[in-house]
CSV table of C-alpha atoms in Angstrom, one decimal:
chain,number,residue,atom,x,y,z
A,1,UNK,CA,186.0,-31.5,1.2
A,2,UNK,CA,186.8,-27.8,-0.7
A,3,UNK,CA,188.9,-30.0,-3.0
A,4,UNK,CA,185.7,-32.0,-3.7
A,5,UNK,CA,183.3,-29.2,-4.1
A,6,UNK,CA,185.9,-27.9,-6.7
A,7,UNK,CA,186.1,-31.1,-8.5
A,8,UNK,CA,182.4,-31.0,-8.3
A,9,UNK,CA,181.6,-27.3,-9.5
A,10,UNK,CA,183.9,-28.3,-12.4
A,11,UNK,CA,182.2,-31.3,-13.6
A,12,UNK,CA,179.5,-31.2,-15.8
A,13,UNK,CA,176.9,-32.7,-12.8
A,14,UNK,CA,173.9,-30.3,-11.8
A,15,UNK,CA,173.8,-30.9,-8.2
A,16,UNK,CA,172.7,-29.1,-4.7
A,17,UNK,CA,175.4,-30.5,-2.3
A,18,UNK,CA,174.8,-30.8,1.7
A,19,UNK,CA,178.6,-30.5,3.6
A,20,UNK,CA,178.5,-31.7,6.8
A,21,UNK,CA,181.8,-30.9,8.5
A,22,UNK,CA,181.4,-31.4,12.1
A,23,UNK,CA,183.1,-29.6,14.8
A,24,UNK,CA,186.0,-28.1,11.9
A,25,UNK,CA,184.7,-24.5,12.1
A,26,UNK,CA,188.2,-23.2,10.4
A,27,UNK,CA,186.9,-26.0,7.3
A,28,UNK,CA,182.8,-24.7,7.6
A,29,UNK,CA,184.3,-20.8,6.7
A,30,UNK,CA,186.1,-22.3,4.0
A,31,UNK,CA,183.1,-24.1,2.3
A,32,UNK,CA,180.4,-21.4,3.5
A,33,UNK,CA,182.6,-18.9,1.6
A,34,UNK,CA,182.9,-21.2,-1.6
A,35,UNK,CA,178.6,-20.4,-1.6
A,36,UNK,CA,178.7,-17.9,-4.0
A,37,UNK,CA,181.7,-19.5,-6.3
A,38,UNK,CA,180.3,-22.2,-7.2
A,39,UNK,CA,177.7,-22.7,-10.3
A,40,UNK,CA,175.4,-24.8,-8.0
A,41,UNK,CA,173.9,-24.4,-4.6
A,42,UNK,CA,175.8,-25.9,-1.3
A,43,UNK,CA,174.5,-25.9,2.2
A,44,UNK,CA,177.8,-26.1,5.0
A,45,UNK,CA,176.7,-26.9,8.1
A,46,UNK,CA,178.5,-27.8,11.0
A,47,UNK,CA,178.2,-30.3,14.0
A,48,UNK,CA,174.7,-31.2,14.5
A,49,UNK,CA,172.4,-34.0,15.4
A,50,UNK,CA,170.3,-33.3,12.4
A,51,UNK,CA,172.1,-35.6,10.1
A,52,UNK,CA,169.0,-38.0,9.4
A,53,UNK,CA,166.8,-34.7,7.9
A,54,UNK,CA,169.9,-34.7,5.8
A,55,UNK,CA,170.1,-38.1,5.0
A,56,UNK,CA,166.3,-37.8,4.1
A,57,UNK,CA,166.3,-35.1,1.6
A,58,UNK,CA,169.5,-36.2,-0.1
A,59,UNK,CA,169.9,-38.4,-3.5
A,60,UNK,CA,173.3,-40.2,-2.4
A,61,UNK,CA,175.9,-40.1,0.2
A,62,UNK,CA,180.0,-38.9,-0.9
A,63,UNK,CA,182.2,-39.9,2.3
A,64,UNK,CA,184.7,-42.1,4.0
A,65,UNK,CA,183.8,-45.8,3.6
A,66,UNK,CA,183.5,-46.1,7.4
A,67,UNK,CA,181.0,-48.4,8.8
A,68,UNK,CA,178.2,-46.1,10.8
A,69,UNK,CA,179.1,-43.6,7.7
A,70,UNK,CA,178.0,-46.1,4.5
A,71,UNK,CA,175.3,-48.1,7.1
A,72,UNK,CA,173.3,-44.4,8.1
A,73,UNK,CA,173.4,-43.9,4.4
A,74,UNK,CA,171.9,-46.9,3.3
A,75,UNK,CA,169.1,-46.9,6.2
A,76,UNK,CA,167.8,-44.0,4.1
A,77,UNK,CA,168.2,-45.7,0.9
A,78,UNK,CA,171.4,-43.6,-0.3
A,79,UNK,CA,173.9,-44.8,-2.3
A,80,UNK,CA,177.2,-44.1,-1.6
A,81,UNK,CA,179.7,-43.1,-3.1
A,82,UNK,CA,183.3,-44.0,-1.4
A,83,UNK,CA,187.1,-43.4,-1.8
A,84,UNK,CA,189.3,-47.1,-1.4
A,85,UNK,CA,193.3,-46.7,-1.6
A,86,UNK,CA,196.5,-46.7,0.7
A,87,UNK,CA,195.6,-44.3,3.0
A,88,UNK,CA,192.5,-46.0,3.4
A,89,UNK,CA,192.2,-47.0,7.2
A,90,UNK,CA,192.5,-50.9,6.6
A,91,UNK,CA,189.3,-52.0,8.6
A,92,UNK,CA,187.1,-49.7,6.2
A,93,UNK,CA,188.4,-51.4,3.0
A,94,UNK,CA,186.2,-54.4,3.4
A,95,UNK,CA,183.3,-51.6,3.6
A,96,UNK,CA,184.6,-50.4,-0.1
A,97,UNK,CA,184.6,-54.0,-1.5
A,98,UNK,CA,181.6,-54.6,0.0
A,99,UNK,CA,179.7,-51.5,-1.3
A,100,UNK,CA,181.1,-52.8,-5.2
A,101,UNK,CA,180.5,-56.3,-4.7
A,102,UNK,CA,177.1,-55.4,-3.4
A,103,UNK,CA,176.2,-53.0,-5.8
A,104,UNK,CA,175.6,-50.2,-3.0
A,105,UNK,CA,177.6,-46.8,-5.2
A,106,UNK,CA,180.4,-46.2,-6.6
A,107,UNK,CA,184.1,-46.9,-5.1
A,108,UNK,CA,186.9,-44.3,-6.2
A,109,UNK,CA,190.7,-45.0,-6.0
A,110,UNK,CA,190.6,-41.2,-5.4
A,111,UNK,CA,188.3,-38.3,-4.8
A,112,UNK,CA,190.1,-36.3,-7.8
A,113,UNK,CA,187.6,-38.3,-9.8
A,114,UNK,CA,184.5,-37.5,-8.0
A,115,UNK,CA,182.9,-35.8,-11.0
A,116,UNK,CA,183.2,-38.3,-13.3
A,117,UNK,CA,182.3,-40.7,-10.1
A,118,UNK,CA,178.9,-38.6,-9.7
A,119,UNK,CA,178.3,-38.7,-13.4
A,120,UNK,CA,178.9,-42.6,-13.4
A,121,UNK,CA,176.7,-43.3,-10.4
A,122,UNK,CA,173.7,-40.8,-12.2
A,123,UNK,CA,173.9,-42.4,-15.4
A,124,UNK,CA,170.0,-43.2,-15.5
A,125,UNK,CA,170.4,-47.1,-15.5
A,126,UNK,CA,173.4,-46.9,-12.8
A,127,UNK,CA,171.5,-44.9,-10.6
A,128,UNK,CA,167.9,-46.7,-10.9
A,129,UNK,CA,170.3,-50.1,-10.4
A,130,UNK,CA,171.8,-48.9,-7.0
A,131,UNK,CA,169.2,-46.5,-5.6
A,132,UNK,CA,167.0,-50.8,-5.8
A,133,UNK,CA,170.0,-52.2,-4.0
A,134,UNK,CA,170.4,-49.4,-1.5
A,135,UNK,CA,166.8,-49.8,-1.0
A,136,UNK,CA,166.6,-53.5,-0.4
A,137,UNK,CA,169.6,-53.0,2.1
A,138,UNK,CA,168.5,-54.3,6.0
A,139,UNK,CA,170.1,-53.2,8.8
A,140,UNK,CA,169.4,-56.2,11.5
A,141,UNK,CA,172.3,-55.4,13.7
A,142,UNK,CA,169.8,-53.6,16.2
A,143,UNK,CA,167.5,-56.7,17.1
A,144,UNK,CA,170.6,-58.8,16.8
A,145,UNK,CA,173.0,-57.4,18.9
A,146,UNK,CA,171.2,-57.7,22.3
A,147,UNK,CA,170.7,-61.8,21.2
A,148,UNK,CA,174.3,-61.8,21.1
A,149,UNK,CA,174.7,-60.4,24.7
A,150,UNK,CA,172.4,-62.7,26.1
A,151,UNK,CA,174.5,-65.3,25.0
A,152,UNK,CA,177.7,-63.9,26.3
A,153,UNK,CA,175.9,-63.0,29.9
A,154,UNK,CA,174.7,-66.6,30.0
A,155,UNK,CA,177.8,-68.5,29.3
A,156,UNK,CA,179.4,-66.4,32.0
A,157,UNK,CA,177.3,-67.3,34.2
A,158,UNK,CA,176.3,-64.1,35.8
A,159,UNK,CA,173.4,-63.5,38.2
A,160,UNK,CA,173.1,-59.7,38.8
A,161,UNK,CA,170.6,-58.6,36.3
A,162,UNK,CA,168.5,-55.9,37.2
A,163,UNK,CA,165.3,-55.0,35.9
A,164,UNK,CA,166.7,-51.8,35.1
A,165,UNK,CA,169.6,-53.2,32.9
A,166,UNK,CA,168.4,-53.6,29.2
A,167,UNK,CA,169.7,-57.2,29.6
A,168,UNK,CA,166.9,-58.1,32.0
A,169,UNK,CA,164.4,-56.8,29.2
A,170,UNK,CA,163.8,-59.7,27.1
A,171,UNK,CA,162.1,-58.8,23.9
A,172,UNK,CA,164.6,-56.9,21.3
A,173,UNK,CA,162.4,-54.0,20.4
A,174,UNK,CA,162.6,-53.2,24.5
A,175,UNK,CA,166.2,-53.3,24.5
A,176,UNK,CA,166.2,-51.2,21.6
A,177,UNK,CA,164.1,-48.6,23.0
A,178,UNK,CA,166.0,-48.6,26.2
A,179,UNK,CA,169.4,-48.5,24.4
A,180,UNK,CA,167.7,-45.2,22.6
A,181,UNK,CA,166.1,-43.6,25.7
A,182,UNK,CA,169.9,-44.3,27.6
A,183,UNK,CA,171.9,-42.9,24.7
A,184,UNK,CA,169.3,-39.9,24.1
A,185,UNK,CA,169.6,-39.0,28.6
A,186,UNK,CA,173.4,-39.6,28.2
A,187,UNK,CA,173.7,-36.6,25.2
A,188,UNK,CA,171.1,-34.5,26.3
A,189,UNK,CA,168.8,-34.6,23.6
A,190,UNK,CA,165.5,-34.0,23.8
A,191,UNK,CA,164.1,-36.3,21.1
């Protein structure tokens, strides 16, 4: 991620970056101290459960072309742009060919050529033509999951469902709710 905001800083791009670095605290020094080098403004920030205000004040998405990774991006209507070679985990290169064939950002061979990957992607027309497909992206996997697990639950036959169990709840938006509320009580979050 330094390596990129070098890259960056040395492209001819005007940007405000958001880094997002998780739990890497020895990483989050290294780019909070990088806040007065660079000729643009960056905001490091570390772990937190904020990443949708992120997501909503941000023009595009630079990260791994992993599936939760390129789908929260697109729920916002981000583009993405993504890095696709050897070291590329092999079930996220499907992502990478999907986000080209799709039209969804920009896929790099390498992040070395992320400037000239965020000048590509903010052409005007290149940017207008994926910020409309990003947009038009659907995300149905919440209302179809829980069909799915009706059908597995029914062709094995079982008979302990309890009202409680988000199996027993038959409408999708209820499942969905429940599967939020759970998730939500098992972290500890208040929202």
């Amino acid at each position: 991620m330094v390596d990129i905001v070098k890259r960056l800083d040395r492209g001819r791009s005007n940007l405000q970056l958001i880094l997002i670095c998780g739990k890497k605290q020895k990483l989050l020094r290294k780019l909070r101290n990088l806040e007065t080098e660079t000729r643009f403004p960056i905001f490091a920030e570390g772990f937190t459960q904020e990443i949708d205000y992120y997501m909503a004040i941000s023009d595009f998405f630079i990260g791994k072309p992993g599936p939760g990774s390129i789908s929260e991006a697109l729920q916002f209507h981000l583009p993405v742009i993504v890095e696709c070679n050897g070291r590329t985990l092999p079930q996220e290169r499907y992502n990478a060919q999907w986000v080209t064939e799709n039209r969804m950002g920009i896929v790099l061979r390498s992040f070395r050529d992320i400037a000239r990957g965020v000048e590509k992607l903010l052409e005007p027309t290149t940017f207008d033509d994926v910020r409309t497909n990003a947009a038009t992206y659907l995300n149905r996997a919440l209302l179809e999951i829980p069909g799915f697990l009706d059908q597995i639950l029914e062709r094995s036959g079982s008979d302990r469902l309890v009202p409680a169990s988000p199996v027993y709840l038959k409408n999708a938006f209820e499942r969905a709710a429940w599967a939020s509320i759970m998730s939500r009580a098992e972290l500890g979050s208040p929202k």
